[in-house]
mmCIF file with all atom_site columns, C-alpha atoms in Angstrom:
data_model
loop_
_atom_site.group_PDB
_atom_site.id
_atom_site.type_symbol
_atom_site.label_atom_id
_atom_site.label_alt_id
_atom_site.label_comp_id
_atom_site.label_asym_id
_atom_site.label_entity_id
_atom_site.label_seq_id
_atom_site.pdbx_PDB_ins_code
_atom_site.Cartn_x
_atom_site.Cartn_y
_atom_site.Cartn_z
_atom_site.occupancy
_atom_site.B_iso_or_equiv
_atom_site.pdbx_formal_charge
_atom_site.auth_seq_id
_atom_site.auth_comp_id
_atom_site.auth_asym_id
_atom_site.auth_atom_id
_atom_site.pdbx_PDB_model_num
ATOM 1   C CA . MET A 1 1   ? -10.308 -10.850 30.352 1.00 95.00 ? 1   MET A CA 1
ATOM 2   C CA . ASN A 1 2   ? -10.221 -8.094  27.760 1.00 97.00 ? 2   ASN A CA 1
ATOM 3   C CA . VAL A 1 3   ? -13.170 -7.624  25.466 1.00 97.00 ? 3   VAL A CA 1
ATOM 4   C CA . TYR A 1 4   ? -12.863 -5.306  22.431 1.00 98.00 ? 4   TYR A CA 1
ATOM 5   C CA . LEU A 1 5   ? -16.219 -4.425  20.921 1.00 98.00 ? 5   LEU A CA 1
ATOM 6   C CA . LEU A 1 6   ? -15.935 -3.131  17.234 1.00 97.00 ? 6   LEU A CA 1
ATOM 7   C CA . ARG A 1 7   ? -18.695 -1.715  15.124 1.00 94.00 ? 7   ARG A CA 1
ATOM 8   C CA . HIS A 1 8   ? -18.099 -2.910  11.484 1.00 94.00 ? 8   HIS A CA 1
ATOM 9   C CA . ALA A 1 9   ? -16.477 -0.294  9.160  1.00 90.00 ? 9   ALA A CA 1
ATOM 10  C CA . SER A 1 10  ? -18.043 1.689   6.448  1.00 87.00 ? 10  SER A CA 1
ATOM 11  C CA . ALA A 1 11  ? -20.292 -0.312  3.956  1.00 86.00 ? 11  ALA A CA 1
ATOM 12  C CA . GLY A 1 12  ? -21.793 2.337   1.980  1.00 78.00 ? 12  GLY A CA 1
ATOM 13  C CA . THR A 1 13  ? -25.585 2.900   1.731  1.00 78.00 ? 13  THR A CA 1
ATOM 14  C CA . ARG A 1 14  ? -27.982 0.443   3.580  1.00 76.00 ? 14  ARG A CA 1
ATOM 15  C CA . ARG A 1 15  ? -30.308 -1.467  1.244  1.00 74.00 ? 15  ARG A CA 1
ATOM 16  C CA . THR A 1 16  ? -33.888 -1.634  1.475  1.00 74.00 ? 16  THR A CA 1
ATOM 17  C CA . ASN A 1 17  ? -34.091 -5.225  0.780  1.00 70.00 ? 17  ASN A CA 1
ATOM 18  C CA . PRO A 1 18  ? -32.920 -7.184  3.808  1.00 66.00 ? 18  PRO A CA 1
ATOM 19  C CA . LYS A 1 19  ? -31.434 -9.941  2.038  1.00 71.00 ? 19  LYS A CA 1
ATOM 20  C CA . LEU A 1 20  ? -29.277 -7.548  -0.121 1.00 68.00 ? 20  LEU A CA 1
ATOM 21  C CA . ASP A 1 21  ? -28.423 -5.615  3.152  1.00 68.00 ? 21  ASP A CA 1
ATOM 22  C CA . ASP A 1 22  ? -27.169 -8.711  4.684  1.00 71.00 ? 22  ASP A CA 1
ATOM 23  C CA . LYS A 1 23  ? -24.681 -9.163  1.684  1.00 81.00 ? 23  LYS A CA 1
ATOM 24  C CA . ARG A 1 24  ? -23.330 -5.530  1.756  1.00 80.00 ? 24  ARG A CA 1
ATOM 25  C CA . SER A 1 25  ? -19.716 -5.340  1.600  1.00 85.00 ? 25  SER A CA 1
ATOM 26  C CA . LEU A 1 26  ? -17.371 -2.692  2.991  1.00 91.00 ? 26  LEU A CA 1
ATOM 27  C CA . ASP A 1 27  ? -16.572 -0.055  0.955  1.00 90.00 ? 27  ASP A CA 1
ATOM 28  C CA . LYS A 1 28  ? -13.186 1.250   -0.092 1.00 95.00 ? 28  LYS A CA 1
ATOM 29  C CA . ASP A 1 29  ? -13.022 3.662   3.051  1.00 94.00 ? 29  ASP A CA 1
ATOM 30  C CA . GLY A 1 30  ? -14.004 0.706   5.060  1.00 92.00 ? 30  GLY A CA 1
ATOM 31  C CA . LYS A 1 31  ? -11.291 -1.577  4.090  1.00 94.00 ? 31  LYS A CA 1
ATOM 32  C CA . ARG A 1 32  ? -8.800  1.139   4.480  1.00 94.00 ? 32  ARG A CA 1
ATOM 33  C CA . HIS A 1 33  ? -10.083 1.777   8.019  1.00 94.00 ? 33  HIS A CA 1
ATOM 34  C CA . CYS A 1 34  ? -9.842  -1.861  8.976  1.00 94.00 ? 34  CYS A CA 1
ATOM 35  C CA . LEU A 1 35  ? -6.073  -1.862  7.956  1.00 94.00 ? 35  LEU A CA 1
ATOM 36  C CA . LEU A 1 36  ? -5.368  1.193   9.896  1.00 94.00 ? 36  LEU A CA 1
ATOM 37  C CA . LEU A 1 37  ? -7.168  -0.155  12.863 1.00 95.00 ? 37  LEU A CA 1
ATOM 38  C CA . GLY A 1 38  ? -5.293  -3.480  12.716 1.00 95.00 ? 38  GLY A CA 1
ATOM 39  C CA . HIS A 1 39  ? -1.846  -1.648  12.271 1.00 93.00 ? 39  HIS A CA 1
ATOM 40  C CA . VAL A 1 40  ? -2.696  0.638   15.336 1.00 94.00 ? 40  VAL A CA 1
ATOM 41  C CA . LEU A 1 41  ? -3.800  -2.404  17.617 1.00 95.00 ? 41  LEU A CA 1
ATOM 42  C CA . SER A 1 42  ? -0.723  -4.301  16.513 1.00 94.00 ? 42  SER A CA 1
ATOM 43  C CA . ASN A 1 43  ? 1.505   -1.369  17.379 1.00 92.00 ? 43  ASN A CA 1
ATOM 44  C CA . MET A 1 44  ? -0.303  -1.408  20.729 1.00 93.00 ? 44  MET A CA 1
ATOM 45  C CA . LYS A 1 45  ? 0.917   -5.009  21.032 1.00 95.00 ? 45  LYS A CA 1
ATOM 46  C CA . ILE A 1 46  ? -2.735  -6.325  21.075 1.00 96.00 ? 46  ILE A CA 1
ATOM 47  C CA . GLN A 1 47  ? -3.057  -10.102 19.896 1.00 96.00 ? 47  GLN A CA 1
ATOM 48  C CA . PHE A 1 48  ? -6.497  -11.674 20.058 1.00 98.00 ? 48  PHE A CA 1
ATOM 49  C CA . ASP A 1 49  ? -7.230  -15.235 21.442 1.00 97.00 ? 49  ASP A CA 1
ATOM 50  C CA . ALA A 1 50  ? -10.574 -15.212 19.682 1.00 97.00 ? 50  ALA A CA 1
ATOM 51  C CA . VAL A 1 51  ? -12.267 -13.025 17.087 1.00 98.00 ? 51  VAL A CA 1
ATOM 52  C CA . ILE A 1 52  ? -16.100 -13.301 17.004 1.00 98.00 ? 52  ILE A CA 1
ATOM 53  C CA . SER A 1 53  ? -18.248 -11.652 14.330 1.00 97.00 ? 53  SER A CA 1
ATOM 54  C CA . SER A 1 54  ? -21.766 -11.435 13.042 1.00 96.00 ? 54  SER A CA 1
ATOM 55  C CA . PRO A 1 55  ? -22.328 -13.469 10.142 1.00 96.00 ? 55  PRO A CA 1
ATOM 56  C CA . LEU A 1 56  ? -23.143 -10.668 7.992  1.00 94.00 ? 56  LEU A CA 1
ATOM 57  C CA . LYS A 1 57  ? -20.533 -9.926  5.245  1.00 94.00 ? 57  LYS A CA 1
ATOM 58  C CA . ARG A 1 58  ? -19.558 -6.111  6.312  1.00 93.00 ? 58  ARG A CA 1
ATOM 59  C CA . ALA A 1 59  ? -18.935 -7.519  9.816  1.00 95.00 ? 59  ALA A CA 1
ATOM 60  C CA . VAL A 1 60  ? -16.967 -10.700 8.625  1.00 96.00 ? 60  VAL A CA 1
ATOM 61  C CA . GLN A 1 61  ? -14.884 -8.523  6.504  1.00 96.00 ? 61  GLN A CA 1
ATOM 62  C CA . THR A 1 62  ? -14.150 -6.181  9.336  1.00 96.00 ? 62  THR A CA 1
ATOM 63  C CA . ALA A 1 63  ? -13.236 -9.146  11.618 1.00 97.00 ? 63  ALA A CA 1
ATOM 64  C CA . SER A 1 64  ? -11.186 -10.720 8.956  1.00 97.00 ? 64  SER A CA 1
ATOM 65  C CA . LEU A 1 65  ? -9.056  -7.520  7.976  1.00 97.00 ? 65  LEU A CA 1
ATOM 66  C CA . VAL A 1 66  ? -8.314  -6.370  11.512 1.00 97.00 ? 66  VAL A CA 1
ATOM 67  C CA . GLY A 1 67  ? -7.653  -10.002 12.691 1.00 97.00 ? 67  GLY A CA 1
ATOM 68  C CA . ASN A 1 68  ? -5.097  -10.390 9.885  1.00 96.00 ? 68  ASN A CA 1
ATOM 69  C CA . GLU A 1 69  ? -3.479  -7.229  10.540 1.00 95.00 ? 69  GLU A CA 1
ATOM 70  C CA . THR A 1 70  ? -3.037  -8.109  14.246 1.00 96.00 ? 70  THR A CA 1
ATOM 71  C CA . GLY A 1 71  ? -1.631  -11.617 13.377 1.00 95.00 ? 71  GLY A CA 1
ATOM 72  C CA . PHE A 1 72  ? -4.672  -13.733 14.254 1.00 96.00 ? 72  PHE A CA 1
ATOM 73  C CA . GLU A 1 73  ? -4.405  -16.921 12.408 1.00 94.00 ? 73  GLU A CA 1
ATOM 74  C CA . GLN A 1 74  ? -7.294  -18.840 13.806 1.00 95.00 ? 74  GLN A CA 1
ATOM 75  C CA . LYS A 1 75  ? -10.922 -19.224 12.470 1.00 96.00 ? 75  LYS A CA 1
ATOM 76  C CA . ILE A 1 76  ? -13.274 -16.505 13.112 1.00 97.00 ? 76  ILE A CA 1
ATOM 77  C CA . VAL A 1 77  ? -16.354 -17.473 15.186 1.00 97.00 ? 77  VAL A CA 1
ATOM 78  C CA . PHE A 1 78  ? -19.614 -16.455 13.629 1.00 97.00 ? 78  PHE A CA 1
ATOM 79  C CA . SER A 1 79  ? -22.541 -15.722 16.186 1.00 96.00 ? 79  SER A CA 1
ATOM 80  C CA . SER A 1 80  ? -25.939 -14.658 15.750 1.00 95.00 ? 80  SER A CA 1
ATOM 81  C CA . ALA A 1 81  ? -25.575 -12.999 19.160 1.00 95.00 ? 81  ALA A CA 1
ATOM 82  C CA . MET A 1 82  ? -23.940 -10.095 17.305 1.00 95.00 ? 82  MET A CA 1
ATOM 83  C CA . LEU A 1 83  ? -26.502 -9.702  14.588 1.00 93.00 ? 83  LEU A CA 1
ATOM 84  C CA . PRO A 1 84  ? -28.232 -6.122  14.470 1.00 91.00 ? 84  PRO A CA 1
ATOM 85  C CA . ASP A 1 85  ? -31.449 -7.257  16.419 1.00 90.00 ? 85  ASP A CA 1
ATOM 86  C CA . ALA A 1 86  ? -29.834 -9.662  19.104 1.00 93.00 ? 86  ALA A CA 1
ATOM 87  C CA . GLY A 1 87  ? -30.297 -9.012  22.616 1.00 92.00 ? 87  GLY A CA 1
ATOM 88  C CA . TYR A 1 88  ? -27.991 -8.467  25.523 1.00 92.00 ? 88  TYR A CA 1
ATOM 89  C CA . ALA A 1 89  ? -28.398 -11.949 27.138 1.00 92.00 ? 89  ALA A CA 1
ATOM 90  C CA . GLY A 1 90  ? -27.125 -13.503 24.055 1.00 94.00 ? 90  GLY A CA 1
ATOM 91  C CA . PHE A 1 91  ? -24.216 -11.351 24.126 1.00 94.00 ? 91  PHE A CA 1
ATOM 92  C CA . GLU A 1 92  ? -23.471 -11.946 27.710 1.00 92.00 ? 92  GLU A CA 1
ATOM 93  C CA . ARG A 1 93  ? -23.718 -15.857 27.044 1.00 94.00 ? 93  ARG A CA 1
ATOM 94  C CA . LEU A 1 94  ? -21.230 -15.269 24.222 1.00 96.00 ? 94  LEU A CA 1
ATOM 95  C CA . ILE A 1 95  ? -18.685 -13.656 26.360 1.00 94.00 ? 95  ILE A CA 1
ATOM 96  C CA . ASN A 1 96  ? -19.165 -16.343 29.028 1.00 93.00 ? 96  ASN A CA 1
ATOM 97  C CA . GLU A 1 97  ? -18.466 -18.970 26.585 1.00 95.00 ? 97  GLU A CA 1
ATOM 98  C CA . HIS A 1 98  ? -15.021 -17.447 25.810 1.00 95.00 ? 98  HIS A CA 1
ATOM 99  C CA . ALA A 1 99  ? -14.229 -16.741 29.677 1.00 91.00 ? 99  ALA A CA 1
ATOM 100 C CA . GLY A 1 100 ? -11.077 -18.790 29.171 1.00 92.00 ? 100 GLY A CA 1
ATOM 101 C CA . CYS A 1 101 ? -9.512  -16.106 26.502 1.00 95.00 ? 101 CYS A CA 1
ATOM 102 C CA . GLU A 1 102 ? -7.466  -13.327 27.694 1.00 96.00 ? 102 GLU A CA 1
ATOM 103 C CA . ASP A 1 103 ? -8.299  -10.829 24.681 1.00 98.00 ? 103 ASP A CA 1
ATOM 104 C CA . ILE A 1 104 ? -11.193 -11.327 22.272 1.00 98.00 ? 104 ILE A CA 1
ATOM 105 C CA . LEU A 1 105 ? -12.515 -9.144  19.481 1.00 98.00 ? 105 LEU A CA 1
ATOM 106 C CA . VAL A 1 106 ? -16.250 -9.036  18.995 1.00 98.00 ? 106 VAL A CA 1
ATOM 107 C CA . VAL A 1 107 ? -17.595 -7.363  15.777 1.00 97.00 ? 107 VAL A CA 1
ATOM 108 C CA . GLY A 1 108 ? -21.172 -6.402  15.449 1.00 95.00 ? 108 GLY A CA 1
ATOM 109 C CA . HIS A 1 109 ? -23.739 -3.696  14.248 1.00 94.00 ? 109 HIS A CA 1
ATOM 110 C CA . GLU A 1 110 ? -26.089 -0.797  15.273 1.00 92.00 ? 110 GLU A CA 1
ATOM 111 C CA . PRO A 1 111 ? -28.204 -0.609  17.302 1.00 89.00 ? 111 PRO A CA 1
ATOM 112 C CA . ASN A 1 112 ? -27.000 -3.275  19.578 1.00 92.00 ? 112 ASN A CA 1
ATOM 113 C CA . ILE A 1 113 ? -23.342 -2.690  19.721 1.00 93.00 ? 113 ILE A CA 1
ATOM 114 C CA . SER A 1 114 ? -23.933 0.739   21.363 1.00 93.00 ? 114 SER A CA 1
ATOM 115 C CA . THR A 1 115 ? -26.233 -0.838  23.828 1.00 91.00 ? 115 THR A CA 1
ATOM 116 C CA . PHE A 1 116 ? -23.826 -3.689  24.651 1.00 93.00 ? 116 PHE A CA 1
ATOM 117 C CA . VAL A 1 117 ? -21.091 -0.944  25.018 1.00 94.00 ? 117 VAL A CA 1
ATOM 118 C CA . GLY A 1 118 ? -23.319 1.131   27.248 1.00 93.00 ? 118 GLY A CA 1
ATOM 119 C CA . LYS A 1 119 ? -24.402 -1.956  29.398 1.00 91.00 ? 119 LYS A CA 1
ATOM 120 C CA . LEU A 1 120 ? -20.743 -2.910  29.820 1.00 92.00 ? 120 LEU A CA 1
ATOM 121 C CA . ALA A 1 121 ? -19.984 0.864   30.766 1.00 91.00 ? 121 ALA A CA 1
ATOM 122 C CA . ALA A 1 122 ? -22.668 0.856   33.288 1.00 89.00 ? 122 ALA A CA 1
ATOM 123 C CA . GLY A 1 123 ? -21.201 -2.159  34.998 1.00 82.00 ? 123 GLY A CA 1
ATOM 124 C CA . GLY A 1 124 ? -22.751 -4.850  32.926 1.00 74.00 ? 124 GLY A CA 1
ATOM 125 C CA . GLY A 1 125 ? -25.663 -7.234  33.919 1.00 69.00 ? 125 GLY A CA 1
ATOM 126 C CA . LYS A 1 126 ? -29.181 -7.670  32.713 1.00 68.00 ? 126 LYS A CA 1
ATOM 127 C CA . ASN A 1 127 ? -30.634 -4.914  34.943 1.00 74.00 ? 127 ASN A CA 1
ATOM 128 C CA . ALA A 1 128 ? -27.885 -2.440  34.240 1.00 72.00 ? 128 ALA A CA 1
ATOM 129 C CA . ARG A 1 129 ? -29.141 0.694   32.622 1.00 81.00 ? 129 ARG A CA 1
ATOM 130 C CA . PRO A 1 130 ? -27.119 1.332   29.500 1.00 80.00 ? 130 PRO A CA 1
ATOM 131 C CA . ALA A 1 131 ? -24.951 4.576   29.589 1.00 86.00 ? 131 ALA A CA 1
ATOM 132 C CA . HIS A 1 132 ? -25.321 6.267   26.217 1.00 88.00 ? 132 HIS A CA 1
ATOM 133 C CA . ILE A 1 133 ? -22.429 5.721   24.127 1.00 90.00 ? 133 ILE A CA 1
ATOM 134 C CA . ARG A 1 134 ? -22.418 6.268   20.253 1.00 90.00 ? 134 ARG A CA 1
ATOM 135 C CA . MET A 1 135 ? -20.394 3.844   18.335 1.00 93.00 ? 135 MET A CA 1
ATOM 136 C CA . ARG A 1 136 ? -19.737 5.241   14.794 1.00 94.00 ? 136 ARG A CA 1
ATOM 137 C CA . LYS A 1 137 ? -18.739 2.749   12.072 1.00 93.00 ? 137 LYS A CA 1
ATOM 138 C CA . GLY A 1 138 ? -15.120 1.380   12.841 1.00 94.00 ? 138 GLY A CA 1
ATOM 139 C CA . SER A 1 139 ? -15.292 2.481   16.447 1.00 96.00 ? 139 SER A CA 1
ATOM 140 C CA . ILE A 1 140 ? -13.712 0.113   19.023 1.00 97.00 ? 140 ILE A CA 1
ATOM 141 C CA . ALA A 1 141 ? -14.050 -0.054  22.762 1.00 97.00 ? 141 ALA A CA 1
ATOM 142 C CA . LYS A 1 142 ? -11.812 -2.018  25.180 1.00 97.00 ? 142 LYS A CA 1
ATOM 143 C CA . PHE A 1 143 ? -13.364 -3.217  28.409 1.00 96.00 ? 143 PHE A CA 1
ATOM 144 C CA . SER A 1 144 ? -11.611 -5.267  31.099 1.00 95.00 ? 144 SER A CA 1
ATOM 145 C CA . LEU A 1 145 ? -13.778 -7.876  32.819 1.00 92.00 ? 145 LEU A CA 1
ATOM 146 C CA . GLU A 1 146 ? -12.241 -9.120  36.069 1.00 88.00 ? 146 GLU A CA 1
ATOM 147 C CA . ARG A 1 147 ? -13.875 -10.772 38.886 1.00 81.00 ? 147 ARG A CA 1
ATOM 148 C CA . GLY A 1 148 ? -17.375 -9.451  38.239 1.00 78.00 ? 148 GLY A CA 1
ATOM 149 C CA . ARG A 1 149 ? -16.099 -5.886  37.595 1.00 87.00 ? 149 ARG A CA 1
ATOM 150 C CA . THR A 1 150 ? -16.411 -4.356  34.258 1.00 90.00 ? 150 THR A CA 1
ATOM 151 C CA . GLU A 1 151 ? -14.307 -1.241  33.377 1.00 92.00 ? 151 GLU A CA 1
ATOM 152 C CA . LEU A 1 152 ? -14.093 0.801   30.153 1.00 94.00 ? 152 LEU A CA 1
ATOM 153 C CA . GLN A 1 153 ? -10.348 1.012   29.489 1.00 95.00 ? 153 GLN A CA 1
ATOM 154 C CA . TRP A 1 154 ? -10.573 3.185   26.124 1.00 96.00 ? 154 TRP A CA 1
ATOM 155 C CA . LEU A 1 155 ? -12.803 3.848   22.998 1.00 96.00 ? 155 LEU A CA 1
ATOM 156 C CA . ILE A 1 156 ? -11.353 4.944   19.791 1.00 94.00 ? 156 ILE A CA 1
ATOM 157 C CA . GLU A 1 157 ? -13.391 6.621   17.064 1.00 93.00 ? 157 GLU A CA 1
ATOM 158 C CA . PRO A 1 158 ? -12.299 6.847   13.329 1.00 89.00 ? 158 PRO A CA 1
ATOM 159 C CA . ARG A 1 159 ? -10.944 10.361  13.536 1.00 87.00 ? 159 ARG A CA 1
ATOM 160 C CA . SER A 1 160 ? -8.779  9.515   16.566 1.00 89.00 ? 160 SER A CA 1
ATOM 161 C CA . LEU A 1 161 ? -7.680  6.221   14.960 1.00 86.00 ? 161 LEU A CA 1
ATOM 162 C CA . ARG A 1 162 ? -6.328  8.137   11.889 1.00 81.00 ? 162 ARG A CA 1
ATOM 163 C CA . ALA A 1 163 ? -4.390  10.656  14.212 1.00 83.00 ? 163 ALA A CA 1
ATOM 164 C CA . LEU A 1 164 ? -2.943  7.383   16.098 1.00 79.00 ? 164 LEU A CA 1
ATOM 165 C CA . TYR A 1 165 ? -2.027  5.753   12.798 1.00 79.00 ? 165 TYR A CA 1
ATOM 166 C CA . ALA A 1 166 ? -0.200  9.121   11.696 1.00 79.00 ? 166 ALA A CA 1
ATOM 167 C CA . SER A 1 167 ? 1.829   9.249   14.957 1.00 78.00 ? 167 SER A CA 1
ATOM 168 C CA . SER A 1 168 ? 2.580   5.522   14.901 1.00 72.00 ? 168 SER A CA 1
ATOM 169 C CA . THR A 1 169 ? 4.166   5.869   11.280 1.00 70.00 ? 169 THR A CA 1
ATOM 170 C CA . LYS A 1 170 ? 6.284   8.833   11.873 1.00 66.00 ? 170 LYS A CA 1
ATOM 171 C CA . SER A 1 171 ? 9.900   8.313   12.728 1.00 53.00 ? 171 SER A CA 1
ATOM 172 C CA . SER A 1 172 ? 10.876  9.053   16.305 1.00 52.00 ? 172 SER A CA 1
ATOM 173 C CA . ARG A 1 173 ? 14.306  10.304  15.171 1.00 53.00 ? 173 ARG A CA 1
ATOM 174 C CA . ARG A 1 174 ? 14.687  14.034  14.835 1.00 55.00 ? 174 ARG A CA 1
ATOM 175 C CA . LYS A 1 175 ? 15.181  15.321  11.278 1.00 55.00 ? 175 LYS A CA 1
ATOM 176 C CA . THR A 1 176 ? 18.659  16.800  10.721 1.00 58.00 ? 176 THR A CA 1
ATOM 177 C CA . SER A 1 177 ? 20.012  18.535  7.646  1.00 56.00 ? 177 SER A CA 1
ATOM 178 C CA . ARG A 1 178 ? 22.969  16.603  5.865  1.00 55.00 ? 178 ARG A CA 1
ATOM 179 C CA . LYS A 1 179 ? 24.398  19.886  4.336  1.00 52.00 ? 179 LYS A CA 1
#
């Protein structure tokens, strides 16, 4: 099973009122980033069997935009296990519930998304001491979970994503003059 952990894209300034912050939308850069990420993942031939998101608006928008760009046509699953204050045990249960899937996209928030990525990078499990891995807004990490073994395959940050997108849209044909 491949698990793709994605931190929601840019959503502007955090609100001091928690109810308003829960409804915060992606900003223009965040939406653009999601479309770029979806394009790059699609070019990598990645198709998700399940997309799971925190129920907060910015995460739902991220999951929806990336899912659409990769051809995901099913309903997004909303899970409180991906809320900003959720613990690792809930995340682990969530992954186990989708064990029959080959590729799943999970969209969440800080501070827990970095903790989840760090624990998986350290081998997973409740007692694993998490590796320190910073997940910037819009970063995505791919993990392979096979027979009790967890392996980080790659992590793409926004700056690297822009370079990947630029290289994926350039023609592979050499430019020649037509004089």
